[in-house]
Amino acid sequence: GAVVSQHPSWVICKSGTSVKIECRSLDFQATTMFWYRQFPKQSLMLMATSNEGSKATYEQGVEKDKFLINHASLTLSTLTVTSAHPEDSSFYICSASQGSTYEQYFGPGTRLTVT
Amino acid sequence: GQQVMQIPQYQHVQEGEDFTTYCNSSTTLSNIQWYKQRPGGHPVFLIQLVKSGEVKKQKRLTFQFGEAKKNSSLHITATQTTDVGTYFCAGPRSYNQGGKLIFGQGTELSVKP
């Protein structure tokens, strides 16, 4: 149980375009989904938290207009990187949780390369 | 601000040797969680400890939560090449911020066959 999928697993896009990443909890309802960014050999950096049906909350320093998050249902959250630039190239990972006291289950991640 | 620190950052061991990573929080934690991330992979939940002084075992892995609930450790007995990866500890953000976790820097384990 507790499987989270993420799509696409990797994407290459041109500078200035937008990219949408989907995160789905396959076998449970996720009250909360989290979006992280991870640089090589570094820890996970939380970007934003999304709850179904409400606006995402962003961490300090994360531009909400650049990283659009939509949590349309208890099993789906999307992250759209708008007007991507090379510095947005990174490994983006989502996680899903059944509640604030529960562990998080991570998706396989999306490797974004902006050329 | 709240911090979770992990040591060592890297550990290289010969297969069969033991391995331990330590996690220290600047604040008291309601629980501590451990995750493993294989090279090129994503973090996978290993365990959650909740009680002061709690010790849990998973085969060759032993997890411990300190009495003060500010530190934790993960010990692997007789490492195998399948243990390779980065081990992260994580604790809830202070004031129960909706399940947000603060992660340690991770300990990267490499095992030489």
mmCIF file of C-alpha atoms in Angstrom:
data_model
loop_
_atom_site.group_PDB
_atom_site.id
_atom_site.type_symbol
_atom_site.label_atom_id
_atom_site.label_comp_id
_atom_site.label_asym_id
_atom_site.label_seq_id
_atom_site.Cartn_x
_atom_site.Cartn_y
_atom_site.Cartn_z
ATOM 1 C CA GLY A 1 0.000 0.000 0.000
ATOM 2 C CA ALA A 2 0.831 3.724 0.149
ATOM 3 C CA VAL A 3 1.934 4.124 -3.442
ATOM 4 C CA VAL A 4 2.463 7.552 -4.942
ATOM 5 C CA SER A 5 3.023 8.051 -8.632
ATOM 6 C CA GLN A 6 4.519 11.035 -10.346
ATOM 7 C CA HIS A 7 4.442 11.957 -14.002
ATOM 8 C CA PRO A 8 6.502 12.595 -15.981
ATOM 9 C CA SER A 9 9.613 10.979 -14.536
ATOM 10 C CA TRP A 10 11.793 13.274 -16.580
ATOM 11 C CA VAL A 11 11.222 16.210 -18.875
ATOM 12 C CA ILE A 12 13.343 18.491 -20.995
ATOM 13 C CA CYS A 13 11.867 21.820 -21.953
ATOM 14 C CA LYS A 14 12.973 25.063 -23.511
ATOM 15 C CA SER A 15 13.480 28.201 -21.521
ATOM 16 C CA GLY A 16 10.275 30.214 -21.255
ATOM 17 C CA THR A 17 7.884 27.283 -21.527
ATOM 18 C CA SER A 18 5.766 25.795 -18.750
ATOM 19 C CA VAL A 19 5.848 22.272 -17.422
ATOM 20 C CA LYS A 20 3.176 20.462 -15.430
ATOM 21 C CA ILE A 21 4.024 17.645 -13.044
ATOM 22 C CA GLU A 22 1.337 15.344 -11.666
ATOM 23 C CA CYS A 23 1.385 13.586 -8.329
ATOM 24 C CA ARG A 24 -1.156 10.893 -7.518
ATOM 25 C CA SER A 25 -1.775 8.777 -4.462
ATOM 26 C CA LEU A 26 -2.854 5.452 -5.912
ATOM 27 C CA ASP A 27 -4.201 3.501 -2.979
ATOM 28 C CA PHE A 28 -5.088 6.016 -0.317
ATOM 29 C CA GLN A 29 -6.636 9.429 0.063
ATOM 30 C CA ALA A 30 -4.043 12.060 0.752
ATOM 31 C CA THR A 31 -5.285 14.912 2.871
ATOM 32 C CA THR A 32 -2.024 16.697 2.296
ATOM 33 C CA MET A 33 0.529 16.660 -0.468
ATOM 34 C CA PHE A 34 3.956 18.202 -0.329
ATOM 35 C CA TRP A 35 6.248 19.370 -3.079
ATOM 36 C CA TYR A 36 9.988 19.247 -2.608
ATOM 37 C CA ARG A 37 13.000 20.177 -4.624
ATOM 38 C CA GLN A 38 16.263 18.331 -4.274
ATOM 39 C CA PHE A 39 19.667 19.317 -5.588
ATOM 40 C CA PRO A 40 22.377 16.676 -6.088
ATOM 41 C CA LYS A 41 23.846 15.360 -2.863
ATOM 42 C CA GLN A 42 21.569 17.570 -0.814
ATOM 43 C CA SER A 43 18.579 17.159 1.412
ATOM 44 C CA LEU A 44 14.946 17.765 0.537
ATOM 45 C CA MET A 45 13.823 21.362 0.375
ATOM 46 C CA LEU A 46 10.114 21.834 0.972
ATOM 47 C CA MET A 47 8.598 24.156 -1.580
ATOM 48 C CA ALA A 48 4.903 24.080 -0.744
ATOM 49 C CA THR A 49 2.133 22.206 0.984
ATOM 50 C CA SER A 50 -1.223 21.583 -0.596
ATOM 51 C CA ASN A 51 -4.498 20.440 0.895
ATOM 52 C CA GLU A 52 -7.398 19.280 -1.205
ATOM 53 C CA GLY A 53 -9.716 22.101 -2.127
ATOM 54 C CA SER A 54 -7.672 24.900 -0.627
ATOM 55 C CA LYS A 55 -4.831 27.123 -1.699
ATOM 56 C CA ALA A 56 -1.323 25.854 -1.356
ATOM 57 C CA THR A 57 0.952 27.343 1.245
ATOM 58 C CA TYR A 58 4.420 28.194 0.032
ATOM 59 C CA GLU A 59 7.683 28.199 1.914
ATOM 60 C CA GLN A 60 9.576 31.419 2.308
ATOM 61 C CA GLY A 61 11.461 32.307 -0.842
ATOM 62 C CA VAL A 62 9.358 30.149 -3.169
ATOM 63 C CA GLU A 63 7.539 32.183 -5.805
ATOM 64 C CA LYS A 64 3.903 31.124 -5.835
ATOM 65 C CA ASP A 65 3.308 32.675 -9.260
ATOM 66 C CA LYS A 66 6.135 30.650 -10.718
ATOM 67 C CA PHE A 67 5.321 27.338 -9.073
ATOM 68 C CA LEU A 68 1.581 26.894 -9.398
ATOM 69 C CA ILE A 69 0.067 24.141 -7.310
ATOM 70 C CA ASN A 70 -3.385 22.708 -7.668
ATOM 71 C CA HIS A 71 -4.811 20.024 -5.399
ATOM 72 C CA ALA A 72 -8.019 19.147 -7.206
ATOM 73 C CA SER A 73 -8.866 15.948 -5.369
ATOM 74 C CA LEU A 74 -7.723 13.762 -2.490
ATOM 75 C CA THR A 75 -5.588 11.776 -4.902
ATOM 76 C CA LEU A 76 -4.149 14.356 -7.282
ATOM 77 C CA SER A 77 -1.939 17.391 -6.961
ATOM 78 C CA THR A 78 -0.155 19.182 -9.777
ATOM 79 C CA LEU A 79 2.849 21.465 -9.849
ATOM 80 C CA THR A 80 3.270 23.750 -12.850
ATOM 81 C CA VAL A 81 6.609 25.416 -13.349
ATOM 82 C CA THR A 82 5.772 28.513 -15.356
ATOM 83 C CA SER A 83 8.182 30.293 -17.666
ATOM 84 C CA ALA A 84 10.912 27.854 -16.785
ATOM 85 C CA HIS A 85 14.535 28.922 -16.788
ATOM 86 C CA PRO A 86 17.730 26.853 -16.614
ATOM 87 C CA GLU A 87 18.050 27.586 -12.888
ATOM 88 C CA ASP A 88 14.743 25.747 -12.366
ATOM 89 C CA SER A 89 16.407 22.533 -13.508
ATOM 90 C CA SER A 90 16.210 20.164 -10.579
ATOM 91 C CA PHE A 91 14.699 17.008 -9.149
ATOM 92 C CA TYR A 92 11.137 17.673 -8.015
ATOM 93 C CA ILE A 93 9.532 15.172 -5.656
ATOM 94 C CA CYS A 94 6.039 15.074 -4.285
ATOM 95 C CA SER A 95 4.873 13.267 -1.197
ATOM 96 C CA ALA A 96 1.481 12.440 0.189
ATOM 97 C CA SER A 97 0.254 12.019 3.722
ATOM 98 C CA GLN A 98 -2.958 10.858 5.306
ATOM 99 C CA GLY A 99 -2.713 13.413 8.061
ATOM 100 C CA SER A 100 -0.458 15.729 10.000
ATOM 101 C CA THR A 101 0.805 13.002 12.324
ATOM 102 C CA TYR A 102 1.437 10.467 9.627
ATOM 103 C CA GLU A 103 4.478 9.589 7.622
ATOM 104 C CA GLN A 104 4.912 10.822 4.074
ATOM 105 C CA TYR A 105 5.032 8.623 1.018
ATOM 106 C CA PHE A 106 7.103 9.929 -1.814
ATOM 107 C CA GLY A 107 6.598 9.779 -5.532
ATOM 108 C CA PRO A 108 9.486 8.653 -7.742
ATOM 109 C CA GLY A 109 10.357 12.242 -8.622
ATOM 110 C CA THR A 110 10.569 14.276 -11.817
ATOM 111 C CA ARG A 111 13.882 15.348 -13.219
ATOM 112 C CA LEU A 112 13.408 18.663 -14.975
ATOM 113 C CA THR A 113 16.010 20.027 -17.374
ATOM 114 C CA VAL A 114 15.464 23.452 -18.865
ATOM 115 C CA THR A 115 17.595 24.263 -21.891
ATOM 116 C CA GLY B 1 15.236 28.426 13.836
ATOM 117 C CA GLN B 2 14.423 24.754 14.227
ATOM 118 C CA GLN B 3 17.156 22.482 12.966
ATOM 119 C CA VAL B 4 17.700 18.777 12.496
ATOM 120 C CA MET B 5 21.315 17.766 12.182
ATOM 121 C CA GLN B 6 22.688 14.463 11.061
ATOM 122 C CA ILE B 7 26.157 13.006 11.313
ATOM 123 C CA PRO B 8 28.183 11.774 9.654
ATOM 124 C CA GLN B 9 27.545 13.208 6.208
ATOM 125 C CA TYR B 10 29.266 10.266 4.527
ATOM 126 C CA GLN B 11 30.214 6.821 5.705
ATOM 127 C CA HIS B 12 32.173 4.265 3.736
ATOM 128 C CA VAL B 13 32.218 0.758 5.155
ATOM 129 C CA GLN B 14 33.373 -2.680 4.156
ATOM 130 C CA GLU B 15 30.555 -5.126 3.626
ATOM 131 C CA GLY B 16 29.826 -6.852 6.904
ATOM 132 C CA GLU B 17 30.797 -3.896 9.065
ATOM 133 C CA ASP B 18 28.271 -2.065 11.174
ATOM 134 C CA PHE B 19 27.002 1.449 10.452
ATOM 135 C CA THR B 20 25.379 4.109 12.606
ATOM 136 C CA THR B 21 23.955 7.503 11.759
ATOM 137 C CA TYR B 22 22.937 10.026 14.387
ATOM 138 C CA CYS B 23 20.221 12.632 14.290
ATOM 139 C CA ASN B 24 19.924 15.594 16.634
ATOM 140 C CA SER B 25 17.107 18.097 16.824
ATOM 141 C CA SER B 26 17.292 21.600 18.256
ATOM 142 C CA THR B 27 13.776 21.121 19.629
ATOM 143 C CA THR B 28 11.797 18.331 21.257
ATOM 144 C CA LEU B 29 10.016 16.262 18.641
ATOM 145 C CA SER B 30 6.635 14.578 18.849
ATOM 146 C CA ASN B 31 7.999 11.865 16.589
ATOM 147 C CA ILE B 32 10.983 11.091 14.408
ATOM 148 C CA GLN B 33 10.841 9.444 11.022
ATOM 149 C CA TRP B 34 13.542 7.756 8.989
ATOM 150 C CA TYR B 35 13.733 7.529 5.229
ATOM 151 C CA LYS B 36 16.105 5.827 2.806
ATOM 152 C CA GLN B 37 16.917 7.157 -0.632
ATOM 153 C CA ARG B 38 18.776 4.890 -3.019
ATOM 154 C CA PRO B 39 21.063 6.536 -5.602
ATOM 155 C CA GLY B 40 18.870 8.007 -8.326
ATOM 156 C CA GLY B 41 15.742 7.131 -6.396
ATOM 157 C CA HIS B 42 13.267 8.773 -4.100
ATOM 158 C CA PRO B 43 12.955 8.709 -0.307
ATOM 159 C CA VAL B 44 11.229 5.644 1.065
ATOM 160 C CA PHE B 45 9.668 5.676 4.513
ATOM 161 C CA LEU B 46 11.349 3.268 6.896
ATOM 162 C CA ILE B 47 9.888 3.876 10.335
ATOM 163 C CA GLN B 48 8.360 6.315 12.767
ATOM 164 C CA LEU B 49 9.263 6.494 16.454
ATOM 165 C CA VAL B 50 6.940 8.225 18.862
ATOM 166 C CA LYS B 51 7.740 7.289 22.453
ATOM 167 C CA SER B 52 10.596 8.539 24.553
ATOM 168 C CA GLY B 53 13.358 5.914 24.639
ATOM 169 C CA GLU B 54 11.643 3.808 22.005
ATOM 170 C CA VAL B 55 13.665 1.178 20.187
ATOM 171 C CA LYS B 56 12.415 -0.564 17.075
ATOM 172 C CA LYS B 57 14.052 -3.193 14.920
ATOM 173 C CA GLN B 58 13.633 -4.104 11.289
ATOM 174 C CA LYS B 59 15.812 -7.108 10.555
ATOM 175 C CA ARG B 60 19.371 -5.693 10.663
ATOM 176 C CA LEU B 61 18.221 -2.117 11.286
ATOM 177 C CA THR B 62 17.764 -0.770 14.807
ATOM 178 C CA PHE B 63 16.158 2.605 15.390
ATOM 179 C CA GLN B 64 16.266 4.465 18.655
ATOM 180 C CA PHE B 65 14.531 7.598 19.921
ATOM 181 C CA GLY B 66 16.235 9.410 22.761
ATOM 182 C CA GLU B 67 14.746 9.879 26.208
ATOM 183 C CA ALA B 68 14.487 13.620 25.684
ATOM 184 C CA LYS B 69 12.957 13.087 22.224
ATOM 185 C CA LYS B 70 15.603 15.304 20.676
ATOM 186 C CA ASN B 71 17.883 12.707 19.180
ATOM 187 C CA SER B 72 17.679 9.467 17.325
ATOM 188 C CA SER B 73 19.938 6.906 15.757
ATOM 189 C CA LEU B 74 19.834 4.270 13.072
ATOM 190 C CA HIS B 75 22.181 1.327 13.387
ATOM 191 C CA ILE B 76 22.711 -1.262 10.677
ATOM 192 C CA THR B 77 24.358 -4.530 11.669
ATOM 193 C CA ALA B 78 26.550 -6.333 9.157
ATOM 194 C CA THR B 79 25.983 -4.029 6.224
ATOM 195 C CA GLN B 80 25.232 -5.392 2.780
ATOM 196 C CA THR B 81 25.569 -3.767 -0.625
ATOM 197 C CA THR B 82 21.789 -3.403 -0.686
ATOM 198 C CA ASP B 83 22.072 -0.962 2.212
ATOM 199 C CA VAL B 84 23.731 1.616 -0.036
ATOM 200 C CA GLY B 85 21.909 4.938 -0.112
ATOM 201 C CA THR B 86 21.282 8.089 1.837
ATOM 202 C CA TYR B 87 19.468 7.858 5.148
ATOM 203 C CA PHE B 88 17.456 10.847 6.267
ATOM 204 C CA CYS B 89 15.866 11.509 9.601
ATOM 205 C CA ALA B 90 12.950 13.930 9.757
ATOM 206 C CA GLY B 91 10.884 15.498 12.469
ATOM 207 C CA PRO B 92 7.674 17.509 12.459
ATOM 208 C CA ARG B 93 8.006 21.243 12.258
ATOM 209 C CA SER B 94 7.381 23.009 15.529
ATOM 210 C CA TYR B 95 3.806 24.006 16.373
ATOM 211 C CA ASN B 96 2.396 21.188 14.250
ATOM 212 C CA GLN B 97 2.545 22.944 10.930
ATOM 213 C CA GLY B 98 0.160 20.656 9.128
ATOM 214 C CA GLY B 99 2.443 17.669 8.867
ATOM 215 C CA LYS B 100 5.433 19.523 7.476
ATOM 216 C CA LEU B 101 8.698 17.789 8.137
ATOM 217 C CA ILE B 102 12.165 19.142 8.612
ATOM 218 C CA PHE B 103 14.781 16.804 7.208
ATOM 219 C CA GLY B 104 18.308 16.244 8.331
ATOM 220 C CA GLN B 105 21.094 16.611 5.797
ATOM 221 C CA GLY B 106 21.257 12.863 5.366
ATOM 222 C CA THR B 107 24.035 10.326 5.759
ATOM 223 C CA GLU B 108 25.272 8.767 2.565
ATOM 224 C CA LEU B 109 26.311 5.180 3.069
ATOM 225 C CA SER B 110 28.542 3.370 0.633
ATOM 226 C CA VAL B 111 29.386 -0.304 1.088
ATOM 227 C CA LYS B 112 32.442 -1.883 -0.438
ATOM 228 C CA PRO B 113 31.928 -5.541 -1.327
#
